[in-house]
PDB file of C-alpha atoms and ligand atoms in Angstrom:
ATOM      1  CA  UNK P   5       7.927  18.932  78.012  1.00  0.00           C
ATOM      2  CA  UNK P   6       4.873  18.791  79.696  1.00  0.00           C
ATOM      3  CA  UNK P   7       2.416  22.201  80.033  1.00  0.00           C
ATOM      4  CA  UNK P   8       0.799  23.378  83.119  1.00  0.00           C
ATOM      5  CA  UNK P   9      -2.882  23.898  83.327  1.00  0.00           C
ATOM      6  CA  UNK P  10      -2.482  25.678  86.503  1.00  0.00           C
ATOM      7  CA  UNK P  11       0.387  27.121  88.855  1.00  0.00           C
ATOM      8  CA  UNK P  12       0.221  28.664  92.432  1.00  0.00           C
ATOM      9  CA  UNK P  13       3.459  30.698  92.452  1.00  0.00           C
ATOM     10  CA  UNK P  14       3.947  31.953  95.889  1.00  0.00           C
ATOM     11  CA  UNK P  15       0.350  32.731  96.417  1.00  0.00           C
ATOM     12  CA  UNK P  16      -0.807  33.831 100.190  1.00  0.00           C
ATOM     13  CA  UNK P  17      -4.222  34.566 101.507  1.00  0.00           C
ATOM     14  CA  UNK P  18      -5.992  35.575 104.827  1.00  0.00           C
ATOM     15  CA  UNK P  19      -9.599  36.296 104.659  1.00  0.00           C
ATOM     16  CA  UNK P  20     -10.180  39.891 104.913  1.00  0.00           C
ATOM     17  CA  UNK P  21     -12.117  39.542 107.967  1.00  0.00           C
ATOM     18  CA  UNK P  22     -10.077  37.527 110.484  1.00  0.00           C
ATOM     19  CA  UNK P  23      -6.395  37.610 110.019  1.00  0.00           C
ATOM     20  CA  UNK P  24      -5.320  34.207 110.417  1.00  0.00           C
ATOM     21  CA  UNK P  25      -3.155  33.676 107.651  1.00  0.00           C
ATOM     22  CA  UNK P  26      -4.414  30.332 105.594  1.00  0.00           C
ATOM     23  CA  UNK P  27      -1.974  30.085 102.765  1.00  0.00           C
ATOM     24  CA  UNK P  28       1.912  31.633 103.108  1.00  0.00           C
ATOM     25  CA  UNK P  29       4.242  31.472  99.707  1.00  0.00           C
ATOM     26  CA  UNK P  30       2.198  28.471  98.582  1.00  0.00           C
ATOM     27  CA  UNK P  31       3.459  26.637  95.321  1.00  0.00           C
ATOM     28  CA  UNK P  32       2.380  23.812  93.203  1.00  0.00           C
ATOM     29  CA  UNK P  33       1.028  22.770  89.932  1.00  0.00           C
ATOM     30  CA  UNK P  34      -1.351  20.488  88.175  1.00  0.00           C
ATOM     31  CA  UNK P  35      -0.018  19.372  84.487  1.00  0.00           C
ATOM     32  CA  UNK P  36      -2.171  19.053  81.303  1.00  0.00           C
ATOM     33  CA  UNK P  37      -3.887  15.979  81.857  1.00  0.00           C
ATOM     34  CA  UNK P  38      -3.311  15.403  85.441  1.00  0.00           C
ATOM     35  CA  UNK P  39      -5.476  14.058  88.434  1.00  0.00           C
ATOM     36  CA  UNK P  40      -4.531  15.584  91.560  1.00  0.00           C
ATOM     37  CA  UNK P  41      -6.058  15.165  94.816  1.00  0.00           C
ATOM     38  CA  UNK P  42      -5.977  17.199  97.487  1.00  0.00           C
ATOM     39  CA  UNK P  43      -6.360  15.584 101.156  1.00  0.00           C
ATOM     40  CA  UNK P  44      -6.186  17.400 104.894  1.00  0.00           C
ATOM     41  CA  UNK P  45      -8.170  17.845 107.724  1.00  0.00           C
ATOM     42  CA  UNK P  46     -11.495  20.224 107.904  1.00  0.00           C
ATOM     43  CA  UNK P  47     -10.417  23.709 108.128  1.00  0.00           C
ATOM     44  CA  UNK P  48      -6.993  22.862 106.655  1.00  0.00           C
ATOM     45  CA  UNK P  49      -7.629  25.642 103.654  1.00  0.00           C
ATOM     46  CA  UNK P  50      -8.756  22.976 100.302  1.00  0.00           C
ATOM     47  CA  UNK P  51     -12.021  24.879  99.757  1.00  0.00           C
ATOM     48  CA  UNK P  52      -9.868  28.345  99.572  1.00  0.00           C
ATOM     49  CA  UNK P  53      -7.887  27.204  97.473  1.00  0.00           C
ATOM     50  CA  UNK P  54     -10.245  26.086  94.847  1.00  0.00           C
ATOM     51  CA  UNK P  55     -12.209  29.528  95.965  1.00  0.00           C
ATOM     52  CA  UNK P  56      -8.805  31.677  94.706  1.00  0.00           C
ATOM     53  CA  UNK P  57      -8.445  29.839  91.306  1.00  0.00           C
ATOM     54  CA  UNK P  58     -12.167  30.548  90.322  1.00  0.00           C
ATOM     55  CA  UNK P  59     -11.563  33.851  91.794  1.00  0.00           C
ATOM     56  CA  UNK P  60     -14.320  34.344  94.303  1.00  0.00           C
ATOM     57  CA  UNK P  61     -11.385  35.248  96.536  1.00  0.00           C
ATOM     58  CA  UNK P  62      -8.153  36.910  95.532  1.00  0.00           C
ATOM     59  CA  UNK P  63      -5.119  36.692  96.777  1.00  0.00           C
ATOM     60  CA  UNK P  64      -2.811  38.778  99.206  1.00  0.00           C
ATOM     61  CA  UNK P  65       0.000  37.845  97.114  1.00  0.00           C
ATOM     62  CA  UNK P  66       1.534  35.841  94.241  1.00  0.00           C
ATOM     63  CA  UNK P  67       0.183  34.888  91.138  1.00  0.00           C
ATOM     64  CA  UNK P  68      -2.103  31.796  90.508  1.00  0.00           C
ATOM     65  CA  UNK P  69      -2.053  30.627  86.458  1.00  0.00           C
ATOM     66  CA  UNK P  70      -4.436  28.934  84.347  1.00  0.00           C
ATOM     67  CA  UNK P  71      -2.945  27.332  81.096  1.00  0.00           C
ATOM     68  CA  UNK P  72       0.353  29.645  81.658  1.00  0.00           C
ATOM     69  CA  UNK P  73      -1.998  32.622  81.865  1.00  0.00           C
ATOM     70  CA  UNK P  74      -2.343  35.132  84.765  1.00  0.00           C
ATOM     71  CA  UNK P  75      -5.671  36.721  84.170  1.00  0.00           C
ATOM     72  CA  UNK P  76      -7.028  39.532  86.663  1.00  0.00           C
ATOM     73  CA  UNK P  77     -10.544  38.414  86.244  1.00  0.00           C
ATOM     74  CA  UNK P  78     -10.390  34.585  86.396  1.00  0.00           C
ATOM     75  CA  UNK P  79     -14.364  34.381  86.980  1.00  0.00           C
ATOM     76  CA  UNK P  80     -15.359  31.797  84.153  1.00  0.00           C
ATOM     77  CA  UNK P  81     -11.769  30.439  83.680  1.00  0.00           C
ATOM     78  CA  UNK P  82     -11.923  27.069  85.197  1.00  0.00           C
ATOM     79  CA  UNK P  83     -15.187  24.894  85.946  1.00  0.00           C
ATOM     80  CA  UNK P  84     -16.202  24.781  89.075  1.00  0.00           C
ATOM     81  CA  UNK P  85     -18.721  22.136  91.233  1.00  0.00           C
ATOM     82  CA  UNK P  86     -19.094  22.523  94.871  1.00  0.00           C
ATOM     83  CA  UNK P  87     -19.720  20.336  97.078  1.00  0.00           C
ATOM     84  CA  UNK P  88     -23.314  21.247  97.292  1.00  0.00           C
ATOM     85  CA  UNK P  89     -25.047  20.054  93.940  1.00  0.00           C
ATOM     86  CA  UNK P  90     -26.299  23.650  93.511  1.00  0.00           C
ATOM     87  CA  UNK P  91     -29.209  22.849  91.079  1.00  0.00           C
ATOM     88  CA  UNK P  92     -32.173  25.272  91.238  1.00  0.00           C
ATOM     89  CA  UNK P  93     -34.938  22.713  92.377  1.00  0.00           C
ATOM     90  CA  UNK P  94     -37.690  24.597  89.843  1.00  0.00           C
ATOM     91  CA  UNK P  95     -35.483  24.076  86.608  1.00  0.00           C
ATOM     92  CA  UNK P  96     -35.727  20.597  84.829  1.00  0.00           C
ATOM     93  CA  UNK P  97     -32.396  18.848  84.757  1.00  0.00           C
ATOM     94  CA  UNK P  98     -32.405  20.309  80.928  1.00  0.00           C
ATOM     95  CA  UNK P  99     -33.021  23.599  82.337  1.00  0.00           C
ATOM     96  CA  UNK P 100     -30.000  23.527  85.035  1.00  0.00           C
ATOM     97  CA  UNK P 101     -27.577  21.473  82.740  1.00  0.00           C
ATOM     98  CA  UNK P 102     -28.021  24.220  80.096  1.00  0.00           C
ATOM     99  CA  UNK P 103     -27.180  26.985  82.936  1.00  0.00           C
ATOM    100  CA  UNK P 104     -23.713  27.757  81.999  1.00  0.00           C
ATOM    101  CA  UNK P 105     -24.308  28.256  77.729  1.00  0.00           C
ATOM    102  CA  UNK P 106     -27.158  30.559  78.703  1.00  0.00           C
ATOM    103  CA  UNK P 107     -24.948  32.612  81.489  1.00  0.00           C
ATOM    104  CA  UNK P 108     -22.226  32.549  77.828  1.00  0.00           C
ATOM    105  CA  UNK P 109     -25.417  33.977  76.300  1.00  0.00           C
ATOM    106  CA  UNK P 110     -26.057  31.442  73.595  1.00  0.00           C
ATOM    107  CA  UNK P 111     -29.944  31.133  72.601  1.00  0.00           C
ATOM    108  CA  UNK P 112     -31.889  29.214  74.637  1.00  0.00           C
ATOM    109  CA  UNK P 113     -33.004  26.053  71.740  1.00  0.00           C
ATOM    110  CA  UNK P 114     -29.026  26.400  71.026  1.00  0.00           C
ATOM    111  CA  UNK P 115     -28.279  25.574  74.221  1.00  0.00           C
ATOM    112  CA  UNK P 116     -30.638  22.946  75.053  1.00  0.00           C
ATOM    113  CA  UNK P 117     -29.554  21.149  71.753  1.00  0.00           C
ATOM    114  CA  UNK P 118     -26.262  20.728  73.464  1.00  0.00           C
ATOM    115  CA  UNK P 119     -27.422  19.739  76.419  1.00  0.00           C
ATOM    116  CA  UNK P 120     -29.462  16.765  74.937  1.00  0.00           C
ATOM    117  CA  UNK P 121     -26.573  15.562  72.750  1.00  0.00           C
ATOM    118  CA  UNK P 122     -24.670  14.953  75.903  1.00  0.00           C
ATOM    119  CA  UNK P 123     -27.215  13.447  78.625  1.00  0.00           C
ATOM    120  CA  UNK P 124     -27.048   9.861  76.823  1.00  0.00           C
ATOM    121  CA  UNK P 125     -23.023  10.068  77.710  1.00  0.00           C
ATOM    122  CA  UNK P 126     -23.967  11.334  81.095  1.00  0.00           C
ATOM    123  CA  UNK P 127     -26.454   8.367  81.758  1.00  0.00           C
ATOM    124  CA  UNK P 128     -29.446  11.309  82.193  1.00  0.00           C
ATOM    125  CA  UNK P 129     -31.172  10.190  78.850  1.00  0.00           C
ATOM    126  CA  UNK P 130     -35.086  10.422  79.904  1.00  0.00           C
ATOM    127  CA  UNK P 131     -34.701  12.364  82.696  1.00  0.00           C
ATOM    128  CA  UNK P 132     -34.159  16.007  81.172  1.00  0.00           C
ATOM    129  CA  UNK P 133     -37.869  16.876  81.886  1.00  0.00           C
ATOM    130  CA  UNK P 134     -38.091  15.835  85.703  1.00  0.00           C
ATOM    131  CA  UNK P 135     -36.618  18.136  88.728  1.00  0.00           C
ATOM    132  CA  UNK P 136     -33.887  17.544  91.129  1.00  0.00           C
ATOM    133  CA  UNK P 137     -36.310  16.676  93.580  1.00  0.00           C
ATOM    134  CA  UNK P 138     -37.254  13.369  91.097  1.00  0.00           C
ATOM    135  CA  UNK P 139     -34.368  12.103  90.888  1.00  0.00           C
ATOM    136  CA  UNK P 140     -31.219  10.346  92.498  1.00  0.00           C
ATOM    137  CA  UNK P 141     -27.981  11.515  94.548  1.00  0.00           C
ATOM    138  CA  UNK P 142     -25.782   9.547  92.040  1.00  0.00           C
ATOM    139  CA  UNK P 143     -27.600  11.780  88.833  1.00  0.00           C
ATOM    140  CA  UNK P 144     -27.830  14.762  90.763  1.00  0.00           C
ATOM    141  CA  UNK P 145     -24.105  14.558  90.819  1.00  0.00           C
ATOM    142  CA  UNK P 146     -23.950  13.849  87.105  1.00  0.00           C
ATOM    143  CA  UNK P 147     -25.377  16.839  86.137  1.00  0.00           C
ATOM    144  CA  UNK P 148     -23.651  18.710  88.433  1.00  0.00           C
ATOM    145  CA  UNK P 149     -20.490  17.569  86.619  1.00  0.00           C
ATOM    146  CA  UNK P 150     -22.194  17.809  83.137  1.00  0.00           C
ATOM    147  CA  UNK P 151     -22.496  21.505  83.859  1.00  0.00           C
ATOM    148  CA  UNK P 152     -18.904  21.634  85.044  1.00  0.00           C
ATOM    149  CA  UNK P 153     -18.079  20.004  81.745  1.00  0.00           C
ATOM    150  CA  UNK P 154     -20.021  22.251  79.527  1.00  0.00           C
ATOM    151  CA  UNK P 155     -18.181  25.587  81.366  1.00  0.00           C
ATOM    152  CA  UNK P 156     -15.489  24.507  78.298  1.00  0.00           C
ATOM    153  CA  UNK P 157     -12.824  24.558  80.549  1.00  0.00           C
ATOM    154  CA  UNK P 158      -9.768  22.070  80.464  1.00  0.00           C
ATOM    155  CA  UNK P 159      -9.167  22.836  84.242  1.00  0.00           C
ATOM    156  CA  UNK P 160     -11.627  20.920  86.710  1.00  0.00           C
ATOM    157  CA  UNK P 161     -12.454  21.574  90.478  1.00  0.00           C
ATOM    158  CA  UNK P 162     -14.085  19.131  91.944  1.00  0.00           C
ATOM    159  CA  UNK P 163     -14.795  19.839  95.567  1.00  0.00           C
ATOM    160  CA  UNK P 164     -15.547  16.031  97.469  1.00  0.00           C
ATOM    161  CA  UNK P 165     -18.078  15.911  94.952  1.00  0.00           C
ATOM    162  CA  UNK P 166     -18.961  12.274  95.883  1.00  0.00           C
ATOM    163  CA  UNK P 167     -19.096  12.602  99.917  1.00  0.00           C
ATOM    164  CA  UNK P 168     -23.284  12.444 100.040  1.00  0.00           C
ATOM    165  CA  UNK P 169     -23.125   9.434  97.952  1.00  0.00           C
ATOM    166  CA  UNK P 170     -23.563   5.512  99.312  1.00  0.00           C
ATOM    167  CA  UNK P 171     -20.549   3.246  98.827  1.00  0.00           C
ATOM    168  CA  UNK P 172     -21.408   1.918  95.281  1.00  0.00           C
ATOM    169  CA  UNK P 173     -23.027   4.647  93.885  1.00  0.00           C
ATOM    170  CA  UNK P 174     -19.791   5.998  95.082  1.00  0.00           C
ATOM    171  CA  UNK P 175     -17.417   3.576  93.242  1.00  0.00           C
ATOM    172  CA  UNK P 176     -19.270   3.467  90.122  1.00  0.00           C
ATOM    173  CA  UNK P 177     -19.512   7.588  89.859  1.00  0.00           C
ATOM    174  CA  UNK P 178     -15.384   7.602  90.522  1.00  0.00           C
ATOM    175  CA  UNK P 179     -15.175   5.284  87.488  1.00  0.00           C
ATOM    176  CA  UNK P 180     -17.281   6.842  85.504  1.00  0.00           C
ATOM    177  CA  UNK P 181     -15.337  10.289  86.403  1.00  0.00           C
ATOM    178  CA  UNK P 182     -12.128   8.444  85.214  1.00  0.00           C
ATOM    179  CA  UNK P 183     -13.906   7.428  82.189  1.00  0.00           C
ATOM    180  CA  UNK P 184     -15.225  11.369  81.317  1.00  0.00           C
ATOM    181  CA  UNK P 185     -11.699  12.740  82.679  1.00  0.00           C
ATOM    182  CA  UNK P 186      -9.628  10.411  79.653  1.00  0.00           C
ATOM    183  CA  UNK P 187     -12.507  11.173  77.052  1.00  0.00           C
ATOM    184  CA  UNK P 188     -12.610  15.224  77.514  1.00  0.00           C
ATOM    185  CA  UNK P 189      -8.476  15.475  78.265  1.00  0.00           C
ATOM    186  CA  UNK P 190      -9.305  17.159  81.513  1.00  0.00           C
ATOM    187  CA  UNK P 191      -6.843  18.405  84.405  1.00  0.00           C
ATOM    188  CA  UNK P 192      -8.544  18.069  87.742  1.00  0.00           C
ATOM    189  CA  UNK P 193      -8.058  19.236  91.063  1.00  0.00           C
ATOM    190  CA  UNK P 194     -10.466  17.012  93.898  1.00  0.00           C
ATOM    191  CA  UNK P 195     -10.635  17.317  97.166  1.00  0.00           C
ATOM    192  CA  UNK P 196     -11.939  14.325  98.917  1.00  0.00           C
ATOM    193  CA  UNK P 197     -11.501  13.250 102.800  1.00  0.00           C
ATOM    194  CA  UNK P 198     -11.882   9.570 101.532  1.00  0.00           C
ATOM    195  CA  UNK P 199      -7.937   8.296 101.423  1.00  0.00           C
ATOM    196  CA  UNK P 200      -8.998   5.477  99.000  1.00  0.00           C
ATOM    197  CA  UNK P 201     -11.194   7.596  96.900  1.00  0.00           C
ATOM    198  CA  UNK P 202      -7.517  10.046  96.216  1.00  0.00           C
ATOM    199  CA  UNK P 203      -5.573   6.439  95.461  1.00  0.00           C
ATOM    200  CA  UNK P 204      -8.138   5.268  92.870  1.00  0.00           C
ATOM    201  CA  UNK P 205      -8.413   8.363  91.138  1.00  0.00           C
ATOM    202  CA  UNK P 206      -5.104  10.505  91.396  1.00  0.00           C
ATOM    203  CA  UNK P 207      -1.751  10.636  89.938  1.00  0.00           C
ATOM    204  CA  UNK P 208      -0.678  12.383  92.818  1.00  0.00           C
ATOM    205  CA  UNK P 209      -2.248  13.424  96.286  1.00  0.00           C
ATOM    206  CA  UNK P 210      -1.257  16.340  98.281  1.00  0.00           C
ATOM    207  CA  UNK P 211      -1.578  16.109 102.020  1.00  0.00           C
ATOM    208  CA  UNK P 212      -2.107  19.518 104.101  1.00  0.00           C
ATOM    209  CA  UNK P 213      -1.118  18.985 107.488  1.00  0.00           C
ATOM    210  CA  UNK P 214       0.296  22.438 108.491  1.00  0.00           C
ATOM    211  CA  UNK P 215      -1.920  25.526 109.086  1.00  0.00           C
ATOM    212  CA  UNK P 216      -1.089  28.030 107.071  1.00  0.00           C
ATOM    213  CA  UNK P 217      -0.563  25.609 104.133  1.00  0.00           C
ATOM    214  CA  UNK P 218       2.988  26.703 103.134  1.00  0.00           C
ATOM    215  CA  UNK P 219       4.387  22.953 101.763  1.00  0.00           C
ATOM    216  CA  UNK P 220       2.960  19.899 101.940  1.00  0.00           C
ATOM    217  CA  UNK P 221       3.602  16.164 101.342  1.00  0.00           C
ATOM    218  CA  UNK P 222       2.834  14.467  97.721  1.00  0.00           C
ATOM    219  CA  UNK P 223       2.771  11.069  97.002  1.00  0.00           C
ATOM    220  CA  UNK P 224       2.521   9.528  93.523  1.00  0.00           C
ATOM    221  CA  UNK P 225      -0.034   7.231  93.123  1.00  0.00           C
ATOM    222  CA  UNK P 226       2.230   4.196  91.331  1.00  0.00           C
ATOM    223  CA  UNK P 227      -0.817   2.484  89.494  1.00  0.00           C
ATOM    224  CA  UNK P 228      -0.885   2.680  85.514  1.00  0.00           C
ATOM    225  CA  UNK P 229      -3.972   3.368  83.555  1.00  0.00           C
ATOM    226  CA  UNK P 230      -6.616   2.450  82.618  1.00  0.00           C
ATOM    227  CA  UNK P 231      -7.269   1.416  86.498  1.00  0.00           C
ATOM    228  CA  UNK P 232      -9.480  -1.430  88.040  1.00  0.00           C
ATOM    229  CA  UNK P 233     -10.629  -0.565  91.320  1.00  0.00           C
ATOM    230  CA  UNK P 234      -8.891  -3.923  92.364  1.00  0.00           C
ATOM    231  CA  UNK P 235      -5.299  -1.864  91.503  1.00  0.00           C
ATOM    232  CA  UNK P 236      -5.642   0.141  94.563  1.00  0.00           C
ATOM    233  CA  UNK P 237      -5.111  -3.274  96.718  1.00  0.00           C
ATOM    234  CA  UNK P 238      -1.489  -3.795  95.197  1.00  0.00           C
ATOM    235  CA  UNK P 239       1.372  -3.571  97.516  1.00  0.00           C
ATOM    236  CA  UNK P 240       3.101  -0.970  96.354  1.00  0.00           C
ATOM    237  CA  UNK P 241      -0.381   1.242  96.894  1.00  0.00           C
ATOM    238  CA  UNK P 242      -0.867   0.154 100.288  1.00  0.00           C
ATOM    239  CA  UNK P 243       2.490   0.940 101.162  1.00  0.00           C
ATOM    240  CA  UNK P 244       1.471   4.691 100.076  1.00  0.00           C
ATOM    241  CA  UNK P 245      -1.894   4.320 101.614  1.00  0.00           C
ATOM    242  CA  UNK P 246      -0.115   3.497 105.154  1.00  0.00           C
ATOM    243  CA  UNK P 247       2.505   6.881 104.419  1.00  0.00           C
ATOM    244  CA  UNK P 248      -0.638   9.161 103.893  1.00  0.00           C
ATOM    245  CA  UNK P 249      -2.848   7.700 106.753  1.00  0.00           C
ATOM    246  CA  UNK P 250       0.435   8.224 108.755  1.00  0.00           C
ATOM    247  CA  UNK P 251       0.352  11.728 107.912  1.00  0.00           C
ATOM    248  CA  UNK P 252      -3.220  12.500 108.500  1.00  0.00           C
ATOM    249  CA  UNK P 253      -2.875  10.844 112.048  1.00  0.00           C
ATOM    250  CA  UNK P 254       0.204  13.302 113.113  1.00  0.00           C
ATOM    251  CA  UNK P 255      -2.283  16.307 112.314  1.00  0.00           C
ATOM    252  CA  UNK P 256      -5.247  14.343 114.431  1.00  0.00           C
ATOM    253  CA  UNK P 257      -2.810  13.788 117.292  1.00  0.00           C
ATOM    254  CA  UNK P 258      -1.363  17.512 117.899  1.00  0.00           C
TER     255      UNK P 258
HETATM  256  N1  ATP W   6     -15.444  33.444 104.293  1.00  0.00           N
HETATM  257  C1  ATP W   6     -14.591  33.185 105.289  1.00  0.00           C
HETATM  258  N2  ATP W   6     -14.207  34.164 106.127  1.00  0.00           N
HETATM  259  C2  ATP W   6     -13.323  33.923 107.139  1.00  0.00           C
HETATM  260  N3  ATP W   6     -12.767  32.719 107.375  1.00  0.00           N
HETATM  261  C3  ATP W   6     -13.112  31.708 106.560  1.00  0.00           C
HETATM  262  C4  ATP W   6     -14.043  31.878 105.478  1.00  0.00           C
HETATM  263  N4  ATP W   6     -14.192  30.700 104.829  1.00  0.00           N
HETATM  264  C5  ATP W   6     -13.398  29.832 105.486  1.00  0.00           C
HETATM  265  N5  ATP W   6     -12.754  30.421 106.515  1.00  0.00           N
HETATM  266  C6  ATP W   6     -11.756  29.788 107.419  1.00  0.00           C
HETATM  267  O1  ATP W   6     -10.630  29.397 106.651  1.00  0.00           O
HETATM  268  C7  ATP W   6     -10.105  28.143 107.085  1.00  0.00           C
HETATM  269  C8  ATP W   6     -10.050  27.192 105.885  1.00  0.00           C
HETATM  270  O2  ATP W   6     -11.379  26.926 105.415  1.00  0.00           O
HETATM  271  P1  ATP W   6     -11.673  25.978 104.184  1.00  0.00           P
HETATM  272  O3  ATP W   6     -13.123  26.076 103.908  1.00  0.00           O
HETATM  273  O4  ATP W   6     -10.736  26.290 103.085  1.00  0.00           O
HETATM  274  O5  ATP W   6     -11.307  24.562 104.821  1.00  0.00           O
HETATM  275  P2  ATP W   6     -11.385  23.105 104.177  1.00  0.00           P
HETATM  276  O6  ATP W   6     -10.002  22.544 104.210  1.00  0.00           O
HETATM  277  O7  ATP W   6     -12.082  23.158 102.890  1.00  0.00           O
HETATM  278  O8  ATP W   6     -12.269  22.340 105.278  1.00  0.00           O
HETATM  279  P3  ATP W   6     -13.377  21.166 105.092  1.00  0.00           P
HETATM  280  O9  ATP W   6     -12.597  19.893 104.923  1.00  0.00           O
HETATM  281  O10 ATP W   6     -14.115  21.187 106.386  1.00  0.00           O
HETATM  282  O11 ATP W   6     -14.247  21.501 103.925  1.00  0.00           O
HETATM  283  C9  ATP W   6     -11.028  27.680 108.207  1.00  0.00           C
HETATM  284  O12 ATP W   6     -10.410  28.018 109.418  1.00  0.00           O
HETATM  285  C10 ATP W   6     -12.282  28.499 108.018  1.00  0.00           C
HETATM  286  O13 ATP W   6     -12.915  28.729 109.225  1.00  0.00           O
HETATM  287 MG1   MG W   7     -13.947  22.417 102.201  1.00  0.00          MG
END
């Protein structure tokens, strides 16, 4: 029987000032060692979401669980990258990618030990002395994510953490992600506007189209892994691909 890494049970939310209701008696869940996607229009509610579970924002009601667990400070529970890269442009990369062990309190050499063990996997090796300014989109993004990593979490939010990037840059980060999301067992939870960036990566997708979000279409990606990005040009994907463009168009045309 597979375990849950994390469970919306009936969970609604309005913003406390403006009270348009986003979410009503939302559930889902992502399973240990899932890739879920989440895809919907702007304003659709995929940022709030990923702003409950980290608990920025709490809930009006129902209960959202990490690993089976319903904590009332979930602050530090899950790692967390925004969209925006978020790196302090006067630390070295070392400096930000070491961010979250200091925050834990560990000692400062401690931390940057870890940090340097790890930039070789995260293909920053000889950069860990230059500034965000010095260096590119694609490895600006990579420590981003190596900062998620080092949070400890198993549970990953990734917030269309690839949307600055070029086309290739693109491709290569999303295999590199699959590569890092095998090695560390990690669930993750993406949110991406690019329908062929959720096929590549996902097991499943979840399409918003209703405002609030109260259920919502899932597809199953039917590709095995390990994937080529070739895979997501099979027949039996594009016949997905055409049900969740289908979707998003209903929502464009209301
Ligand atoms: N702090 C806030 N206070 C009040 N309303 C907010 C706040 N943040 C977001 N909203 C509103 O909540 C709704 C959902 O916003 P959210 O950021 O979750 O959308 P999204 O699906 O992530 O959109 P996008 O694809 O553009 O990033 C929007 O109508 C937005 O205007
Ligand atoms: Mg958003």
């Amino acid at each position: 029987m597979s375990k849950f890494s994390l469970q919306f049970k009936d969970v609604s939310f309005s913003y406390e000032t403006s009270n348009k209701s986003i979410l009503t008696g939302l559930n889902f869940d992502v399973k240990e060692g899932e890739f879920v996607s989440i895809i919907g229009p702007s304003g659709s509610g995929k940022s709030t979401i990923f702003k409950l579970i980290t608990g920025l924002e709490e809930t009006s009601e129902g209960n959202i669980l990490i690993n089976g667990q319903a904590y009332t400070n979930r602050l530090g529970k899950v790692g967390y990258m925004p969209q925006q890269d978020l790196l302090m442009p006067w630390r070295t990369v070392l400096e930000n990618a070491a961010l979250p062990l200091e925050i834990k309190g560990m000692k400062k050499q401690l931390a940057y030990g870890k940090v340097l063990e790890l930039l070789d996997q995260f293909g920053l090796k000889g950069v860990e002395h230059s500034y965000p300014s010095q260096i590119s989109g694609g490895m600006k993004q990579r420590i981003s994510f190596l900062r998620t990593v080092l949070s400890g979490s198993n549970v990953l939010l990734l917030d269309e953490p690839f949307s600055s990037l070029d086309a290739i840059t693109r491709l290569s980060m999303q295999e590199w992600l699959l590569s890092q999301w095998e090695k560390w067992q990690l669930s993750i939870l993406f949110i991406t506007h690019d329908v062929d960036e959720a096929l590549f990566l996902s097991d499943r997708i979840f399409i918003f189209t209703e405002q609030p979000v109260t259920k919502f279409v899932e597809v199953n990606v039917p590709v095995s892994r390990p994937r080529k990005i070739r895979d997501i040009h099979a027949p039996a994907v594009i016949a997905v691909k055409e049900q969740l463009i289908e979707q998003l168009r209903v929502k464009v045309n209301l």
